[in-house]
Amino acid sequence: QVQLVESGGGLVQTGGSLRLSCLVSARSASDYGMAWFRQAPGKEREFVAAINWIGSSTVYADSVQGRFTISRDNAKNTLYLQMNMLTPEDTAVYYCAATLLRIYVHITTADYDHWGQGTQVTVSS
């Protein structure tokens, strides 16, 4: 059974930075492709960034391209999301997700089998 535990959320001012982490409790994190999604109040969950099993391929939503960086450390079974130049529009609960479809990156929620409980990110204006 795979468990995902996010951390690193919090309150930050516009223009600030946060780094989210997701600890993967599994035999090996490298068995999984990983992604970050987010959900703001009253909105559907949306894709943020994804990475393949070895970190050689990444993809980003247009809204975060150039500001966010997804990375992973398989030796530590950990996924990261470095978020810079945050704006109030980035306020949401951020979720990490894992899929056995690990070779290529995937951007739809339906492709992901395992989800964390989420961590709140709030950006004040």
PDB file of C-alpha atoms in Angstrom:
ATOM      1  CA  GLN A   1       0.000   0.000   0.000  1.00  0.00           C
ATOM      2  CA  VAL A   2       1.433   3.347  -1.051  1.00  0.00           C
ATOM      3  CA  GLN A   3       1.074   6.305   1.281  1.00  0.00           C
ATOM      4  CA  LEU A   4       1.881   9.886   0.354  1.00  0.00           C
ATOM      5  CA  VAL A   5       2.421  12.565   2.980  1.00  0.00           C
ATOM      6  CA  GLU A   6       2.784  16.200   1.965  1.00  0.00           C
ATOM      7  CA  SER A   7       4.440  18.913   4.013  1.00  0.00           C
ATOM      8  CA  GLY A   8       5.764  22.439   3.595  1.00  0.00           C
ATOM      9  CA  GLY A   9       2.581  24.384   3.049  1.00  0.00           C
ATOM     10  CA  GLY A  10       1.836  27.621   4.866  1.00  0.00           C
ATOM     11  CA  LEU A  11       1.099  31.314   4.589  1.00  0.00           C
ATOM     12  CA  VAL A  12       3.327  33.499   2.433  1.00  0.00           C
ATOM     13  CA  GLN A  13       3.127  36.988   0.948  1.00  0.00           C
ATOM     14  CA  THR A  14       2.835  37.712  -2.746  1.00  0.00           C
ATOM     15  CA  GLY A  15       6.212  37.231  -4.400  1.00  0.00           C
ATOM     16  CA  GLY A  16       7.391  34.791  -1.775  1.00  0.00           C
ATOM     17  CA  SER A  17       8.508  31.191  -2.055  1.00  0.00           C
ATOM     18  CA  LEU A  18       7.641  27.821  -0.546  1.00  0.00           C
ATOM     19  CA  ARG A  19       8.942  24.315  -1.055  1.00  0.00           C
ATOM     20  CA  LEU A  20       6.523  21.434  -0.741  1.00  0.00           C
ATOM     21  CA  SER A  21       7.672  17.906  -0.017  1.00  0.00           C
ATOM     22  CA  CYS A  22       5.890  14.592  -0.452  1.00  0.00           C
ATOM     23  CA  LEU A  23       7.239  11.528   1.328  1.00  0.00           C
ATOM     24  CA  VAL A  24       6.424   8.336  -0.542  1.00  0.00           C
ATOM     25  CA  SER A  25       5.901   5.317   1.679  1.00  0.00           C
ATOM     26  CA  ALA A  26       6.490   2.501  -0.790  1.00  0.00           C
ATOM     27  CA  ARG A  27       9.010  -0.192  -1.622  1.00  0.00           C
ATOM     28  CA  SER A  28      10.630   2.288  -3.982  1.00  0.00           C
ATOM     29  CA  ALA A  29       9.512   5.720  -5.136  1.00  0.00           C
ATOM     30  CA  SER A  30      11.138   5.005  -8.500  1.00  0.00           C
ATOM     31  CA  ASP A  31       8.300   2.578  -9.241  1.00  0.00           C
ATOM     32  CA  TYR A  32       6.023   5.577  -9.710  1.00  0.00           C
ATOM     33  CA  GLY A  33       5.495   8.605 -11.873  1.00  0.00           C
ATOM     34  CA  MET A  34       4.572  11.537  -9.667  1.00  0.00           C
ATOM     35  CA  ALA A  35       2.698  14.814  -9.888  1.00  0.00           C
ATOM     36  CA  TRP A  36       1.370  17.772  -7.989  1.00  0.00           C
ATOM     37  CA  PHE A  37      -2.232  18.927  -8.303  1.00  0.00           C
ATOM     38  CA  ARG A  38      -4.059  21.703  -6.490  1.00  0.00           C
ATOM     39  CA  GLN A  39      -7.620  22.578  -5.597  1.00  0.00           C
ATOM     40  CA  ALA A  40      -8.876  26.021  -4.690  1.00  0.00           C
ATOM     41  CA  PRO A  41     -12.194  26.553  -2.866  1.00  0.00           C
ATOM     42  CA  GLY A  42     -15.136  26.054  -5.206  1.00  0.00           C
ATOM     43  CA  LYS A  43     -12.936  24.856  -8.058  1.00  0.00           C
ATOM     44  CA  GLU A  44     -12.022  21.510  -9.537  1.00  0.00           C
ATOM     45  CA  ARG A  45      -8.690  19.886  -8.822  1.00  0.00           C
ATOM     46  CA  GLU A  46      -6.182  21.012 -11.436  1.00  0.00           C
ATOM     47  CA  PHE A  47      -2.850  19.800 -12.683  1.00  0.00           C
ATOM     48  CA  VAL A  48       0.269  21.688 -11.586  1.00  0.00           C
ATOM     49  CA  ALA A  49       3.352  19.649 -12.533  1.00  0.00           C
ATOM     50  CA  ALA A  50       4.429  16.085 -13.226  1.00  0.00           C
ATOM     51  CA  ILE A  51       7.668  14.123 -13.387  1.00  0.00           C
ATOM     52  CA  ASN A  52       8.557  10.678 -14.646  1.00  0.00           C
ATOM     53  CA  TRP A  53      10.139   7.961 -12.536  1.00  0.00           C
ATOM     54  CA  ILE A  54      13.752   9.033 -12.960  1.00  0.00           C
ATOM     55  CA  GLY A  55      13.239  12.784 -13.234  1.00  0.00           C
ATOM     56  CA  SER A  56      14.302  13.006 -16.863  1.00  0.00           C
ATOM     57  CA  SER A  57      10.959  14.353 -18.043  1.00  0.00           C
ATOM     58  CA  THR A  58       8.778  17.059 -16.521  1.00  0.00           C
ATOM     59  CA  VAL A  59       5.736  19.047 -17.573  1.00  0.00           C
ATOM     60  CA  TYR A  60       4.044  22.097 -16.075  1.00  0.00           C
ATOM     61  CA  ALA A  61       0.725  23.846 -16.254  1.00  0.00           C
ATOM     62  CA  ASP A  62       0.956  27.109 -18.183  1.00  0.00           C
ATOM     63  CA  SER A  63      -0.021  29.033 -15.063  1.00  0.00           C
ATOM     64  CA  VAL A  64       3.090  27.916 -13.149  1.00  0.00           C
ATOM     65  CA  GLN A  65       5.625  27.491 -15.954  1.00  0.00           C
ATOM     66  CA  GLY A  66       8.798  29.387 -15.100  1.00  0.00           C
ATOM     67  CA  ARG A  67       7.838  29.860 -11.441  1.00  0.00           C
ATOM     68  CA  PHE A  68       7.504  26.297 -10.108  1.00  0.00           C
ATOM     69  CA  THR A  69       9.982  23.431 -10.296  1.00  0.00           C
ATOM     70  CA  ILE A  70       9.149  19.788  -9.683  1.00  0.00           C
ATOM     71  CA  SER A  71      11.917  17.411  -8.694  1.00  0.00           C
ATOM     72  CA  ARG A  72      12.422  14.111  -6.933  1.00  0.00           C
ATOM     73  CA  ASP A  73      15.038  12.312  -4.876  1.00  0.00           C
ATOM     74  CA  ASN A  74      14.383   8.609  -5.204  1.00  0.00           C
ATOM     75  CA  ALA A  75      17.053   7.770  -2.650  1.00  0.00           C
ATOM     76  CA  LYS A  76      14.970   9.696  -0.117  1.00  0.00           C
ATOM     77  CA  ASN A  77      11.606   8.567  -1.527  1.00  0.00           C
ATOM     78  CA  THR A  78      10.643  12.228  -1.746  1.00  0.00           C
ATOM     79  CA  LEU A  79       8.964  14.466  -4.311  1.00  0.00           C
ATOM     80  CA  TYR A  80       9.400  18.241  -4.207  1.00  0.00           C
ATOM     81  CA  LEU A  81       7.708  21.327  -5.580  1.00  0.00           C
ATOM     82  CA  GLN A  82       9.685  24.556  -5.395  1.00  0.00           C
ATOM     83  CA  MET A  83       7.279  27.466  -5.780  1.00  0.00           C
ATOM     84  CA  ASN A  84       8.619  30.956  -6.465  1.00  0.00           C
ATOM     85  CA  MET A  85       6.971  34.305  -7.247  1.00  0.00           C
ATOM     86  CA  LEU A  86       3.748  33.175  -5.606  1.00  0.00           C
ATOM     87  CA  THR A  87       0.537  35.091  -6.193  1.00  0.00           C
ATOM     88  CA  PRO A  88      -2.883  34.917  -4.494  1.00  0.00           C
ATOM     89  CA  GLU A  89      -4.065  32.849  -7.470  1.00  0.00           C
ATOM     90  CA  ASP A  90      -1.767  30.058  -6.246  1.00  0.00           C
ATOM     91  CA  THR A  91      -3.767  29.722  -3.025  1.00  0.00           C
ATOM     92  CA  ALA A  92      -5.073  26.158  -2.834  1.00  0.00           C
ATOM     93  CA  VAL A  93      -4.679  22.787  -1.206  1.00  0.00           C
ATOM     94  CA  TYR A  94      -1.775  21.052  -2.923  1.00  0.00           C
ATOM     95  CA  TYR A  95      -1.825  17.296  -3.406  1.00  0.00           C
ATOM     96  CA  CYS A  96       0.879  14.921  -4.508  1.00  0.00           C
ATOM     97  CA  ALA A  97      -0.099  11.887  -6.537  1.00  0.00           C
ATOM     98  CA  ALA A  98       1.542   8.690  -7.747  1.00  0.00           C
ATOM     99  CA  THR A  99       0.957   6.440 -10.749  1.00  0.00           C
ATOM    100  CA  LEU A 100       2.427   3.157 -11.939  1.00  0.00           C
ATOM    101  CA  LEU A 101       2.483   4.741 -15.408  1.00  0.00           C
ATOM    102  CA  ARG A 102       6.001   5.853 -14.686  1.00  0.00           C
ATOM    103  CA  ILE A 103       7.810   6.139 -18.041  1.00  0.00           C
ATOM    104  CA  TYR A 104       6.014   9.193 -19.396  1.00  0.00           C
ATOM    105  CA  VAL A 105       4.519  12.127 -17.549  1.00  0.00           C
ATOM    106  CA  HIS A 106       0.748  12.228 -17.061  1.00  0.00           C
ATOM    107  CA  ILE A 107      -1.377  15.265 -16.377  1.00  0.00           C
ATOM    108  CA  THR A 108      -4.895  13.992 -15.694  1.00  0.00           C
ATOM    109  CA  THR A 109      -6.249  12.996 -12.291  1.00  0.00           C
ATOM    110  CA  ALA A 110      -7.645   9.766 -13.726  1.00  0.00           C
ATOM    111  CA  ASP A 111      -4.099   8.492 -14.392  1.00  0.00           C
ATOM    112  CA  TYR A 112      -3.135   8.645 -10.716  1.00  0.00           C
ATOM    113  CA  ASP A 113      -3.877   5.840  -8.279  1.00  0.00           C
ATOM    114  CA  HIS A 114      -2.582   7.230  -5.021  1.00  0.00           C
ATOM    115  CA  TRP A 115      -3.086  10.607  -3.394  1.00  0.00           C
ATOM    116  CA  GLY A 116      -1.823  12.425  -0.329  1.00  0.00           C
ATOM    117  CA  GLN A 117      -4.046  14.236   2.134  1.00  0.00           C
ATOM    118  CA  GLY A 118      -3.010  17.668   0.875  1.00  0.00           C
ATOM    119  CA  THR A 119      -1.217  20.678   2.303  1.00  0.00           C
ATOM    120  CA  GLN A 120      -2.645  24.199   2.377  1.00  0.00           C
ATOM    121  CA  VAL A 121      -0.824  27.005   0.605  1.00  0.00           C
ATOM    122  CA  THR A 122      -2.143  30.524   1.202  1.00  0.00           C
ATOM    123  CA  VAL A 123      -0.685  33.554  -0.547  1.00  0.00           C
ATOM    124  CA  SER A 124      -1.670  36.934   0.859  1.00  0.00           C
ATOM    125  CA  SER A 125      -1.838  40.073  -1.242  1.00  0.00           C
TER     126      SER A 125
END
